[in-house]
Structure formats: C-alpha cells, structure tokens
Amino acid sequence: MGKPDYNKFFASRVNYMYPSPIREAVAKIAYRSKIRPVISFAAGEPDPEVLPRDIYASLSAEVFKNVPKIVNYAPAEGVLDLREEIAKFMEEYEGIKTTYEKIIVTVGGSQALDIVARIILEPGDIVITENPSYVNTLLCWKHYGVRLIGIEMDDEGMKTDKLEEEIKKLKSEGRLIKLIYTIPTGQNPSGITMSMERRKHLLEIASKYDILVVEDTAYNHLVYEEVEVKPLRSMDKEGRIIYTGSFSKVLGTGLRVGWLEAPEEIIEKVRYSKQPMDMCAPVPSQYLVLEVLRRKLFKNIKLKAIEAYKHKRDLMLKALDAHLPELKHTRPVAGMFILLWLPEHIESYAFADALLEKYDVAVIPATPFFIGEIGRNVIRLNFSMAKPDLIDEGVKRIAKLVREMSK
Amino acid sequence: MGKPDYNKFFASRVNYMYPSPIREAVAKIAYRSKIRPVISFAAGEPDPEVLPRDIYASLSAEVFKNVPKIVNYAPAEGVLDLREEIAKFMEEYEGIKTTYEKIIVTVGGSQALDIVARIILEPGDIVITENPSYVNTLLCWKHYGVRLIGIEMDDEGMKTDKLEEEIKKLKSEGRLIKLIYTIPTGQNPSGITMSMERRKHLLEIASKYDILVVEDTAYNHLVYEEVEVKPLRSMDKEGRIIYTGSFSKVLGTGLRVGWLEAPEEIIEKVRYSKQPMDMCAPVPSQYLVLEVLRRKLFKNIKLKAIEAYKHKRDLMLKALDAHLPELKHTRPVAGMFILLWLPEHIESYAFADALLEKYDVAVIPATPFFIGEIGRNVIRLNFSMAKPDLIDEGVKRIAKLVREMSK
Amino acid sequence: MGKPDYNKFFASRVNYMYPSPIREAVAKIAYRSKIRPVISFAAGEPDPEVLPRDIYASLSAEVFKNVPKIVNYAPAEGVLDLREEIAKFMEEYEGIKTTYEKIIVTVGGSQALDIVARIILEPGDIVITENPSYVNTLLCWKHYGVRLIGIEMDDEGMKTDKLEEEIKKLKSEGRLIKLIYTIPTGQNPSGITMSMERRKHLLEIASKYDILVVEDTAYNHLVYEEVEVKPLRSMDKEGRIIYTGSFSKVLGTGLRVGWLEAPEEIIEKVRYSKQPMDMCAPVPSQYLVLEVLRRKLFKNIKLKAIEAYKHKRDLMLKALDAHLPELKHTRPVAGMFILLWLPEHIESYAFADALLEKYDVAVIPATPFFIGEIGRNVIRLNFSMAKPDLIDEGVKRIAKLVREMSK
Amino acid sequence: MGKPDYNKFFASRVNYMYPSPIREAVAKIAYRSKIRPVISFAAGEPDPEVLPRDIYASLSAEVFKNVPKIVNYAPAEGVLDLREEIAKFMEEYEGIKTTYEKIIVTVGGSQALDIVARIILEPGDIVITENPSYVNTLLCWKHYGVRLIGIEMDDEGMKTDKLEEEIKKLKSEGRLIKLIYTIPTGQNPSGITMSMERRKHLLEIASKYDILVVEDTAYNHLVYEEVEVKPLRSMDKEGRIIYTGSFSKVLGTGLRVGWLEAPEEIIEKVRYSKQPMDMCAPVPSQYLVLEVLRRKLFKNIKLKAIEAYKHKRDLMLKALDAHLPELKHTRPVAGMFILLWLPEHIESYAFADALLEKYDVAVIPATPFFIGEIGRNVIRLNFSMAKPDLIDEGVKRIAKLVREMSK
C-alpha cells in the first residue's frame, strides 16, 4: 500500500493534544544560551547548585550495592517502605494522618495528576481551577477533552466567592462539576499562597456543592515566611481531597518521584489504572528518596533550599521595586515564581522574544497559564534558579525593554 | 454533604479497569515465600544475581557527581545523548537505520505501549494480537475500551494465514483494524520466536490490508540459539511499524528506561501526549543507561545474562522431558518463559494454588494471557530467575501434582 | 485523490454497530412469502386487520383540513395538547399521576429508548436487563458501548434475588450500575408478565443500591387475564423510573408516536438532546393520536385488539399443548409472544431456516434476544398477527420438524 | 435512598447539550402573539396557507384505506417504493444519478444530519462549516463534542480560498478534518446561494485534501431566479458527498420525511445506526409523500410556493431598500431568509427583544448561527411565512427601532 495515512489510525483524542505552549520559548532560550550568556528567569525547578548531588551519589551507590531488588520491578503502588515513609512524612510535615494504603508512588507529581484525569475526566467534563494555573496540568487535562473554568485570584489566592458564584451558575444549568484544582501554596505561576480563610471556604464549598478537590502540593515545602499554610487535606473531614505530592521541588525534578494520596475508593481505581501504565515508578529513585527520608536528610536539604531561594526572591523583589515600581507583580511567600504584569499593550510572547534577542534575558510568557482571553501581558519570573548576582541586572534589562516598548 | 459518592465522579472508563489477574497469584507467592522456602518459576524478570549492580553503583555515583542537570527535568523526549545512543544501538544490535528524532525515551517499554494506546485506541477499536499475549499489554489496552482479537500460534509464532483470514472477515464487515501487536522474539508468555517467513508474511499482510504493527522487542536481546531474528522494523519499507524497545530484560526492570521508535507523524503525537503525562522519564536512570551504552558495557552484560539463562533454560527443558514427557510445552530459543499445557481437565489457577500450598513451588497461571475461552489449563514457567540447582526438583514436584490431579 | 478510504472518517463508535440479527431471518421470510403461502408466527406487531384504518383515514383527513399547523414543526417536546392527553392517559390507564411537563413525545417508544442511552450511557457503562430481552433495545444500547448483564427470568419475571446478587457482586468490585431495563408486562420476547411482588422487590433494590430503572411499557395495554399489572412507575416514590410509553402495539407501529416520562432533571436533558435530533415527532401522526385520545377511541380499539389476540393466543397455546406437550414454553397473560424451548441440540437459526424452507412456517430465532451463551435453542412465536385458522397447522408443522430433527 | 442524584447517572456527553439558543426568542414571540397581533419575520418554514392541506387530507385518507401495512413498521431504510421515487426525484430535479440502495428515508433532513454525526463524529473531531451556518446542525453536532470551524462567506457563498487556507493550517498541525458542511443553495440563515465556481472549488479542495462533504439541500427547490445551482453531488466523481435531502421546505415541515444519500460504504453504517434509533420514519407520512411524488404533484406545489415566496421576498427587499438603505443585508435568490446587519453597536438579542416588546415585530437574532465572536449585530428575517401586506410595515418598524437605538 505504500506509506500509511496515519490520520486513519489516530484516536480523535489526539485533537486535544498540542505541543507545550512554552516549549518553543524554552527551546529558543536553550539555543541562545549555547551562543551567548543569558540571564535566565525562565526555569521552573530547584537550583542544581543547591541540591546535594554528592549525597545522592553516595546514597545511590549504596542502594545499588545493598538492595538486590533495586533492579527489579517494585509493586505498582511503589516500594512499600517508601509508602510508609511518605505516610510519616505527611504527618510530620503536613499534619496529615494517613496510612500507606492510601498512597501510590508516581513518576513525579505530574503522573499523579495524569492518573487523576484518567480515572475521572471525560470529554465535556467540567473542571474549575485557579486562573492562572499550572500550564502542564491544563495541557494534560485538556487531553481528556475537559472544559476548564478559571477563577480569578488575588493576594489571598482563588477568590472563593467568585468560585461559589460560578458553581451556582453551573448548577443552575444542571451541570456536574467534577474537580476543583488548586495549588494553595506558592502557586505556579503566580507564586500566590492561599490564605487559611480561603482554604476553609474552598473546603466548605466543595462539601456544600459535592465536588472533589485536587490539592497540588508541589511547593508546600518552599515557604519563606511565617505564614499558616495547613494543607486542605489536613482539614478535610469528608474525603473530598485528592492530594498530589512531589519531592521534585526540594530534592530535584529529575528523580521523578511523587505520589498521590486519596480516599480508598479512589486509590483502588488509581491502582488499577497505574499498574499497566508503566509497571512502577523508577526503583533506584524510589530507594534514593527512601534513604533521604529514613536518614532524616530531607529537612536539611529543604532548609538549605529555603535559605538560598529566599535570598534570591528578596533580591528579585527589591530589583522589581527599584526598577519597575509602576508595574504590578506578586510578592510570593512560597514557591519559585513571581508574576509580573506588563503594561496592557505589551504582549507577553513578543516581549519575551525581544528580551531574549536584544538583552539576553530569559523569561516565560505567562499567557498560556491563563484560561480565557486574559493574561496576554503577563510574564513569569523564576527566582529559584537565578544567579543571585545577576538578578538585579536582569530586572534592569526587563525594565529597559518595558520602557522602550511603552513609547 | 458528608462522604462523597465517588461513583458520581469516576469516568465510565474505570469500568474497563481491573486489577492484574496475576496479581493475586503473585501476592500469595510473596506471602508464602516469607514463611517457607519456595522454588519459584513465577518471575518475569532478569536475575538480580546476574546483573552488575556494582557497576551500576559506581556509574550511578559518577553521573550524580558529574552531571549537574541529572537533578533537573530532561526534555520530554528523553536525554538527547541517550536518544542518539539508542539510535546507534538500534543499528548495531537490530540492523535498523533510524535517527534520534524518531525516538522517545519512556518509563520502560510499558509506558511506550500505553502511549501507543493513548494516541491510537478508542472504545470499540479493533486490535489483533498473538494468542496468548502479554497480559499487561492486554490489560493496558483494555482500559481504552478496545476489542482484542487473538490469533493462534504454533512453533513459528502467530499463524499468519489465520491472521489474514480474520482480517478478511473483519474487512468484509466493514471494520477498521487499527493495530496488530506482536512480540516476535521470545514472546511472553509462550517463549515462542516467530520465524523469518512469518515475519515477512505479517509485514506483507499489514501492507496489503493497511494496518499498523506494534513490535514489542522486550526479549530481542535474550536469544540463546543461532536463529535469524531480524526485527520486522528492519524490513519495513512503508512506515508501518511502531517499535517499542526496552532495556529492562537485560539491564534490569527497575530502571524504567525503554523507548518508542516510530515514523515522524506518529512521534509528533507521541511527543504531544507524553510530555504532560510525566514530564520525562527518570533522569538518573537515563544517564545510567547512557553510560552503559557509551562505555560499551551492554554487550557483556547481555552475554553474561544469555549464558546464565540459557543454562537454566536447558535445565528446565531437560527436567520437563524427564518428568513430564507426556505434556506439551514450548521450547524457547529466546526470552524467559516456557508455556506448559496441563492435562485438559486441570485448571491453571487451581493447579498453581495447590502447587504452592502443597509443594512450595510457584508458577503463574497463563490463563489471563489468553483471549477467549481457551488456555484454561496452561501455566507459565520462568527460568531466568530460577535457581539452577532447584529447577529439577521444582519440575519434579509439578509432575507429582499433575499425576495426583489426574487421578 | 480518488475514492476516499471511508474508514478514515468513521467514528470508532461504528464498531459497536451491527445489522439487526433477526433482519436476515425477516428478509428470508419476506422473500419466501412472495413465492409461496407462508404461515407466519414471525411478526412483532399488531394485526392490521384488527386496526381501524377507516377511522384513521377519516381522522387523518379531518386534522389535515382543520389544523393548519399540522404541516409545520411541532415543539420538540411534542404537540402540547397531546402531551396533556398523554398525562391524562397515564392516570386513567396506568394509575400514574404526572404532568405534561414531564412528558416528551418521541418517534415511537424506540426513540425514547435511544434518547435514554444518549443522555446516560457511555462506553464501559453497566446496564442490567432481563434475560432474554428486547433485541432492538440491546442493539441500540450496544451502540453506546455498554456492557449488558442479563438476569434470568421465570414465570414471575426477572428473578430479583438473582438481580440483587449480581448487583452486590458488581458493587463489591466498585462498579457503578447505571440502569436496570425491564419490560414488566407481556415482555418481548418471552411474553412473561412480572408479578407484583417482583415489581416491588425490583423497586426496593433500585432504591437500596441507588440505580435508575427504565420501564418499557410497550405491551401494557394488551393484557388478556385478570392480573394485577400496576406499572413500577405508579409505585415509585423516589423518582427512579424512566417510563417509556408507546401507542404502537394498540394503535399501530407505523404511526411512530411514543413518549418518555421521567423526573424533571432527566426530562431537561432529554429535551436538550431530542430537539436537534429530528426537530419533533411526525406532526400528522401526533394529531391523529391526539384525536384518538380526545374522542375516547383508544379503549375500543384496545378491547377489540385484546379480544382478537386473546383468541389467537389461546389457539396457539392449545396447539402447543396438543402437538408439543414435551417442550417448555411460556404461557403469556399479556403481549404478543410465546417463547418455545426446542430440544437442547436444536439450534434456533437452523431450525427457523429449515422450518421456512421445508414447511413454509416462519418463526424468529430468539437467540439474539439472549445475553451470553444461552438461548441457542429457543424460538419466538408471535400470535398477534397469526391467522387464527392456520395456527394449529403451523404448530403441527413445527412439531413435525422438531421430531425430525430430534432423531 | 430517597431522590437520586441524577448527575451520578448522566453521560458526560450531556455537557455538550444546551437548549436551542433561539428557543427563548421563539417562546417570547409565541407568548406575545397570543396577547397582541405580531408581525412575524421569525419563522423558518413554508407558509401553511400555501400548502395544499386539502390534497394531503384526501391522499392521507386514501393511503390509510388502501395500504394495510401503513399501520406497520416500514423497513428501517424506508418504504421501498418511496426510496425508488426519491432516486427518480434526484435525477429529475437535481441531475443526480443514484439508486434506491444508496438512499435512506429519515425523520426529516434533521435526522439525516444527526445520523451523519453518529457514524462519523467523536469528541475532538474537526468540522468546517460556512459562517454563519444552520444553528440546529451546529447544536446537534456539538452534542458529539466536535470543534466547529467557520469560514467567512460573501455573495458567492463560502470563501473557498479561506477554506483552503484554514485546511492548510490544520494539516500543518497534523489534524484530520472530518467534514465540510455546506448548504449551497438558499443557505440558512444567510439566504446566500453558492456560485458554481465556488461549488467546483469546494469539491476540488475536498478531493485534494481528502475530506468528506455534507451537502444539505433543504432549500434546493425554492430558487427564485434563473441561476445555475447544480448540487455538488451531481458533480462529485469520487464519492465525497453525503447528500441530505428534505421535503420539508416545499411540502411542509410537519411530515418529517427527509433522506440521506451517500456512497454504499457510508450507507451501510447509516443503516446499522438508524434501525435501532427509531425503527423507521413515520409510515403514513412516507406513503403521503410517495403519493405526492407518484402523482407528480410535487412540481405544482413547488411552483406555487416559489410564486408566493418570491413575491414576499421582493416586498421585503424593496422595504429594506426603502427604509434601511444604509444597512447591509443579503439578497437571496433562493431559500427563505434575509440576513440583516444592524449597526455595529446594536446587539441582536437586545434588538429582537425591544422590537417585539415595543413594536410587535418578531425577528430571530442570528448571533447563534455564527461561530466565534462575530455576528453579534445580525438578525435573520424570514419572508416565506410573512404576511405580504405587513412586510413593509414590519420593516418600517425595524428601521424605526434601529434609528432609536442608534442615537
């Protein structure tokens, strides 16, 4: 027959799949960085310089030597000892009482979010999220054909009164709302941390209108101020929270060890779903994380990270105040990101392109993190991977371009 | 509202999800093994004793020390250098000319198979496989609501004349067949290796009737005899083959590094699908495999494995001939498994249960590897992880139970 | 490009679509009937000789003359006056209190059943039905990719204890059961009428396990004995019943006027679903039925039908008792059908073919009305359209063939 | 359990279902008309005054008397004689050579369009239409989760160069386009008739890019000028056209008799799909239409309609030219509608509301016929059902309100 017409074979589902909208920006930055020094505020990860790779090296060697079954499949749910350590970790660090039976180890928090979609979401389903929200979750859940509804945020996080309004409207149309997705602490991309009052209100709303909540806690361990950040899960009395956890933001994203904690009825489906997807999460990474937890190394790694990132955050905020006092930006108490609103007429993609080409500074257009026709003039600045001594200069160049493009 | 009725939220898709049908058998074996010594022919993995964990230990320490970005996300497609090494590997070991652009690194070969389903399969779709076939792929693809059609095998693999008959019948009903799934070398669970003639015939049929083929090459590097086992992919001139590769069976299943190689039109969709699923395959594992390939260690690891497994296979075949000459079993030239047909009236699950409880020997019922109402009396014997000095004794006990249950 | 490869365009859903399994049998009968006189027990409809076509002729002429908007679209929900008359009809004939707002006029009861599927059923969903059940509903709902589970019947209808067992099993697997489908009175194909006790039990079960029930009342007005046949809907206090009604079996199937009555929340979705499907049910038919109801003609038409069909039923039962006393058959108090179990070894399709070719008697193989591997030796006999003076002869020939094939 | 939570049972598909966006407007008009005389340009149907209801009355009486099987099911494909007459009709009136085997009688053209969706469209699928297009088809196809892409029109119909551009863009993204939907003659709502050049271009594009075309011919028989309007189907050499036909616009919409003509591979699926949906189209309506065709009455009914509607169209165009010379509107040579662009700032819904309440004139907001954020200021005027002597007055009032709202 000759070369097949592949379109004949694709599932219609592929029409919901698009390349990551920040991928191209990232590729340009990578390319540029090879040619010239670039000041990058584009990352979304911990700083490798801050991470204890030497510790990982020796732990890793140790587990390969001492644990024969490290080269074999782990159970689909994850290495049992690790699940037990994660249960303890959730109690110690998050104030959550749970048991290993309700925990499934995943390939990073991302896979946890994909599995949630796999067991819950179908074309036409309605999901409510903060607006903006994490672009990768939006992208992932779009694969399942869902309709995303974004709720405005302010300094205290998702405006829960707007949330309730939207829910009332949808209910009046007879719609079922499947999930509310929130990153309450150090949200990506906004850096905003939800106030305790809002957290409680969100839980009340979820209960009142019978909706499940996905709580993405990726940034829960990078908190720079004395603020109360109790996870929603720790206050949930009904079983409404699907909790996704990640070690990526403290221990490193490359390991790909995250988890999902949820009520048993949900975990049962997660287990059925997960096993044939990839058999199990990477076993050497699981044993590495297990040792980090067992030996109580997490706390120090975390404190060191917090110290470093807090310093960089302060530098960045100071630089923004100094060079761009007229522009609105968020003031994160947690996470890795600051969101910066450019003047209305400046389009984020064009700005990011020009900034890179003209001034060798890399930022991420925040537009694709927004749902609907808003956020066109917003960019995301990462401080966790920024070089401290280049932060001021980078922001200065941003300010310069803003002025040039404002003329 | 109180505790939610979770059924309200699940996607109907969950009705296609079931626990692994061999999971319970495996759990019983694990439990028994803790109490008493068990002779196990139940595994589906390489022998950790054969694997060079010390090499992994030092390589692992090395890459953690030397590669800062090992703690960061890799590109969704995989570490670029690894993709290039895999392209070379496919040429050297498989005679396949390809380029890194057509290769995506996955969380083991399993994830490659899941992604194939994700971009191609929808409820109602038709997939043809060998009968029996790998239970995990069947389980995974059932999640997508497909209709599986199994084609009988003999010593030369899938009976391609039966395949053509079945296709003709389906075409006459106006049906589209999306995929033919084959594990041509050392098939799981049968151990059968497809003859070159059949491979060519299968390719001809795929072309004639315009069907794509998924070639699962998990056991391609565990071949114990001088037989010709050119991959279908190496003979494909049209772009009909989606090739899934795995390092698991030689380097260890725990690493979770596999890949998918396919025509660009397909790879584009795979890329879109893969990225938000888990960001990337585990990075330390990727760098570990990269070093194994770069330093040309694969060959030795493989030869050592072949030597060990061949010896065990021979012991097992000899024991079967000696103690169970009356029963049909396969004589694998590759892979890790022998399929054994018990007398008609003996049901595999009951047999495996009794064997474990009474004689402390573990085997896997092969029934769930079969499509349709056949294979009820078949068990799968693994030799790769068996202890050489216990093989004869294990088979002897099987024979004993067969006789007892035949009375 | 030349002729398209249409398979490229079809939805995967088409794989759930098959020609009616009794279509071929019907076609053979039609063909044979043109050549030679055939005694037919194959119909599934009222006898046109019994129907008052002269009344329809004059009513029809009248409404065309007097109702200008008869040539225009009616509202999607149906002609308002007709909906009101149907509400009265349901009270008068069925003891059901309802209002026109909960009634949607459909293109026969068939469309009502299709719309139920359209708003409720998705691939993988579970539906429980009597076994056997109406082949056309099974066929229709299979289009939606559902999994059908059949519950054995006896003289009192669906065995509700078996129903509960099955539900318990499914619930223990964590499954959601969407619908129970029942034709409680004069079931097609069995002719069985569910006892009041079972009706109540079924309702209790639906409530206890939180399941909706579709009550197909197509044969509710053809009851030949003094038995209590209160519809489930009349006893439902919770809103669990989706009631499908039809005038087809009393007034004639050609008119294509049926209806669906359901709780408002469901009716809202039905309305949204129905309108763009076909704008509205045929308007002249709606006005014709409206006049039949308004002028209180239904009762007489019904009584005349009952008289005729009861007589034919009696003749058929008598003939079966006389000529085939050894075979099991149902003894309907309602409906149009008797189910006849042939000797185990006789396959229904082969029997029906031979009967037609050798003895010019037409029957319908009941096999496709069964779910699962049962019912292979069962045939359906219709008495409503049989010629009274040929019934005995027809059954005699059936008996003759049974004896011949039993040798 | 008490009242069920119905949301637990609904298919996610219901989220794609909405009430007709013009339904509310229509309801308001109906309500107002009961209280006060309303000049209505809101209809979408033939004028009942023009239709020969007396002929229908006598034909109807006749077929009820003479055709016993009129009260029985017809074949799912339609009454055979009618399918043959439709084949002849297509040749005589449309210059299309076809056979009854390729024709399925449906419940109006609407059902034909729904069945097309049922066998072809899945969530995520891409369909291209004229922009604006028939709101009911858009609504119906949205149920299937499709992505609608609208192509701008001018006086010659869909801009086929824009069509090709759009297709190229989608193809470059690797997308499959399933259908192009067109109403080439007297389009609803624009009244525009596609030029022969564009028709040919559209066909060329469909062939070049391998796409199927749905040609909706509802208005093909209401052409008021000497223009060439050969159906695309008559020029199709490859089998790319799915032709939907309707008698509604000439014989009356209430009858619900339409049809679908398509290549055999498609018709096979249509047949499988249609039968369990509703058994068959209404049989008395089928026989009525059959007699209209057989007795060659169609032509006269059509000519009478054309005469009446042409006259009304002329009156409306004249009134628009006289009272609203500054506004853009279409000048239809066929169909029933004129599209009128109000001044930019006037919103169609608000205008229609005010017009009805203040000036007792009914029009339909055309906004929901548009795809995307355009058409907010457009209304649809129907002339077929308008009273000739009120047209000028109605348009005058429209003009008055336009001026008032323009201040």
Tab-separated table of N, CA, C and O in Angstrom, chain A residues 95-138:
chain	number	residue	atom	x	y	z
A	95	GLY	N	0.991	17.588	58.791
A	95	GLY	CA	-0.069	17.434	59.791
A	95	GLY	C	-1.223	16.572	59.313
A	95	GLY	O	-2.364	16.746	59.733
A	96	ILE	N	-0.915	15.651	58.407
A	96	ILE	CA	-1.973	14.799	57.840
A	96	ILE	C	-1.807	13.380	58.367
A	96	ILE	O	-0.737	12.788	58.240
A	97	LYS	N	-2.874	12.842	58.917
A	97	LYS	CA	-2.833	11.446	59.345
A	97	LYS	C	-3.336	10.584	58.203
A	97	LYS	O	-4.472	10.722	57.755
A	98	THR	N	-2.486	9.684	57.772
A	98	THR	CA	-2.915	8.775	56.712
A	98	THR	C	-2.150	7.474	56.869
A	98	THR	O	-1.418	7.301	57.845
A	99	THR	N	-2.353	6.543	55.935
A	99	THR	CA	-1.617	5.281	56.003
A	99	THR	C	-1.103	4.960	54.609
A	99	THR	O	-1.592	5.509	53.617
A	100	TYR	N	-0.137	4.078	54.577
A	100	TYR	CA	0.484	3.743	53.281
A	100	TYR	C	-0.528	3.201	52.280
A	100	TYR	O	-0.356	3.326	51.076
A	101	GLU	N	-1.616	2.608	52.775
A	101	GLU	CA	-2.605	2.028	51.847
A	101	GLU	C	-3.245	3.089	50.954
A	101	GLU	O	-3.768	2.779	49.886
A	102	LYS	N	-3.233	4.314	51.419
A	102	LYS	CA	-3.876	5.378	50.645
A	102	LYS	C	-2.875	6.162	49.799
A	102	LYS	O	-3.204	7.212	49.254
A	103	ILE	N	-1.671	5.620	49.695
A	103	ILE	CA	-0.593	6.321	48.988
A	103	ILE	C	-0.094	5.484	47.818
A	103	ILE	O	0.166	4.292	47.968
A	104	ILE	N	0.009	6.114	46.664
A	104	ILE	CA	0.589	5.462	45.488
A	104	ILE	C	1.764	6.317	45.021
A	104	ILE	O	1.599	7.519	44.796
A	105	VAL	N	2.914	5.696	44.881
A	105	VAL	CA	4.091	6.419	44.387
A	105	VAL	C	3.983	6.567	42.866
A	105	VAL	O	3.653	5.608	42.169
A	106	THR	N	4.243	7.771	42.379
A	106	THR	CA	4.094	8.045	40.943
A	106	THR	C	5.382	8.614	40.343
A	106	THR	O	6.295	8.982	41.070
A	107	VAL	N	5.404	8.671	39.016
A	107	VAL	CA	6.555	9.255	38.316
A	107	VAL	C	6.437	10.781	38.410
A	107	VAL	O	6.005	11.454	37.474
A	108	GLY	N	6.802	11.308	39.552
A	108	GLY	CA	6.628	12.734	39.809
A	108	GLY	C	5.171	13.058	40.099
A	108	GLY	O	4.268	12.226	39.921
A	109	GLY	N	4.957	14.275	40.569
A	109	GLY	CA	3.592	14.721	40.812
A	109	GLY	C	2.799	14.784	39.511
A	109	GLY	O	1.581	14.616	39.498
A	110	SER	N	3.489	14.987	38.390
A	110	SER	CA	2.807	15.081	37.097
A	110	SER	C	2.001	13.833	36.811
A	110	SER	O	0.849	13.907	36.382
A	111	GLN	N	2.620	12.685	37.018
A	111	GLN	CA	1.884	11.456	36.713
A	111	GLN	C	0.676	11.308	37.635
A	111	GLN	O	-0.361	10.793	37.226
A	112	ALA	N	0.827	11.755	38.876
A	112	ALA	CA	-0.323	11.698	39.781
A	112	ALA	C	-1.491	12.479	39.172
A	112	ALA	O	-2.640	12.021	39.185
A	113	LEU	N	-1.181	13.633	38.618
A	113	LEU	CA	-2.238	14.470	38.022
A	113	LEU	C	-2.816	13.831	36.765
A	113	LEU	O	-4.012	13.940	36.489
A	114	ASP	N	-1.978	13.145	36.013
A	114	ASP	CA	-2.491	12.456	34.822
A	114	ASP	C	-3.405	11.299	35.225
A	114	ASP	O	-4.437	11.065	34.594
A	115	ILE	N	-3.040	10.597	36.259
A	115	ILE	CA	-3.868	9.451	36.676
A	115	ILE	C	-5.209	9.929	37.223
A	115	ILE	O	-6.246	9.295	36.997
A	116	VAL	N	-5.197	11.030	37.937
A	116	VAL	CA	-6.471	11.609	38.391
A	116	VAL	C	-7.392	11.810	37.189
A	116	VAL	O	-8.565	11.423	37.200
A	117	ALA	N	-6.826	12.391	36.139
A	117	ALA	CA	-7.617	12.621	34.932
A	117	ALA	C	-8.098	11.300	34.344
A	117	ALA	O	-9.251	11.155	33.943
A	118	ARG	N	-7.204	10.345	34.320
A	118	ARG	CA	-7.520	9.056	33.697
A	118	ARG	C	-8.701	8.357	34.355
A	118	ARG	O	-9.484	7.688	33.693
A	119	ILE	N	-8.832	8.496	35.642
A	119	ILE	CA	-9.945	7.795	36.288
A	119	ILE	C	-11.187	8.679	36.452
A	119	ILE	O	-12.254	8.179	36.781
A	120	ILE	N	-11.031	9.969	36.219
A	120	ILE	CA	-12.169	10.860	36.495
A	120	ILE	C	-12.683	11.623	35.278
A	120	ILE	O	-13.890	11.834	35.159
A	121	LEU	N	-11.823	12.022	34.382
A	121	LEU	CA	-12.247	13.009	33.379
A	121	LEU	C	-12.587	12.423	32.015
A	121	LEU	O	-11.868	11.575	31.490
A	122	GLU	N	-13.669	12.934	31.451
A	122	GLU	CA	-14.117	12.527	30.126
A	122	GLU	C	-14.445	13.772	29.297
A	122	GLU	O	-14.698	14.833	29.866
A	123	PRO	N	-14.501	13.615	27.978
A	123	PRO	CA	-14.841	14.778	27.156
A	123	PRO	C	-16.134	15.449	27.629
A	123	PRO	O	-17.141	14.775	27.852
A	124	GLY	N	-16.073	16.747	27.763
A	124	GLY	CA	-17.238	17.513	28.188
A	124	GLY	C	-17.243	17.819	29.677
A	124	GLY	O	-17.971	18.710	30.118
A	125	ASP	N	-16.458	17.096	30.452
A	125	ASP	CA	-16.459	17.304	31.904
A	125	ASP	C	-15.954	18.694	32.281
A	125	ASP	O	-15.117	19.272	31.596
A	126	ILE	N	-16.438	19.154	33.409
A	126	ILE	CA	-16.109	20.497	33.870
A	126	ILE	C	-15.138	20.441	35.048
A	126	ILE	O	-15.352	19.712	36.011
A	127	VAL	N	-14.065	21.217	34.940
A	127	VAL	CA	-13.051	21.321	35.981
A	127	VAL	C	-12.819	22.802	36.258
A	127	VAL	O	-12.689	23.589	35.325
A	128	ILE	N	-12.775	23.150	37.526
A	128	ILE	CA	-12.523	24.544	37.894
A	128	ILE	C	-11.115	24.678	38.468
A	128	ILE	O	-10.693	23.845	39.276
A	129	THR	N	-10.400	25.711	38.038
A	129	THR	CA	-9.034	25.915	38.527
A	129	THR	C	-8.823	27.381	38.871
A	129	THR	O	-9.615	28.240	38.492
A	130	GLU	N	-7.740	27.624	39.605
A	130	GLU	CA	-7.298	28.999	39.742
A	130	GLU	C	-6.950	29.545	38.358
A	130	GLU	O	-6.557	28.797	37.474
A	131	ASN	N	-7.086	30.829	38.202
A	131	ASN	CA	-6.741	31.454	36.921
A	131	ASN	C	-5.795	32.608	37.198
A	131	ASN	O	-6.218	33.605	37.792
A	132	PRO	N	-4.508	32.468	36.835
A	132	PRO	CA	-3.893	31.404	36.041
A	132	PRO	C	-3.650	30.150	36.859
A	132	PRO	O	-3.766	30.167	38.065
A	133	SER	N	-3.288	29.085	36.122
A	133	SER	CA	-2.924	27.850	36.814
A	133	SER	C	-1.760	27.183	36.070
A	133	SER	O	-1.339	27.644	34.999
A	134	TYR	N	-1.304	26.081	36.647
A	134	TYR	CA	-0.106	25.408	36.115
A	134	TYR	C	-0.365	24.886	34.698
A	134	TYR	O	-1.209	24.017	34.479
A	135	VAL	N	0.414	25.385	33.764
A	135	VAL	CA	0.167	25.121	32.349
A	135	VAL	C	0.214	23.627	32.013
A	135	VAL	O	-0.508	23.151	31.138
A	136	ASN	N	1.035	22.896	32.720
A	136	ASN	CA	1.182	21.490	32.377
A	136	ASN	C	-0.042	20.676	32.799
A	136	ASN	O	-0.443	19.741	32.111
A	137	THR	N	-0.634	21.040	33.915
A	137	THR	CA	-1.868	20.357	34.315
A	137	THR	C	-2.990	20.699	33.331
A	137	THR	O	-3.755	19.831	32.912
A	138	LEU	N	-3.072	21.965	32.959
A	138	LEU	CA	-4.090	22.365	31.977
A	138	LEU	C	-3.920	21.565	30.696
A	138	LEU	O	-4.875	21.023	30.139
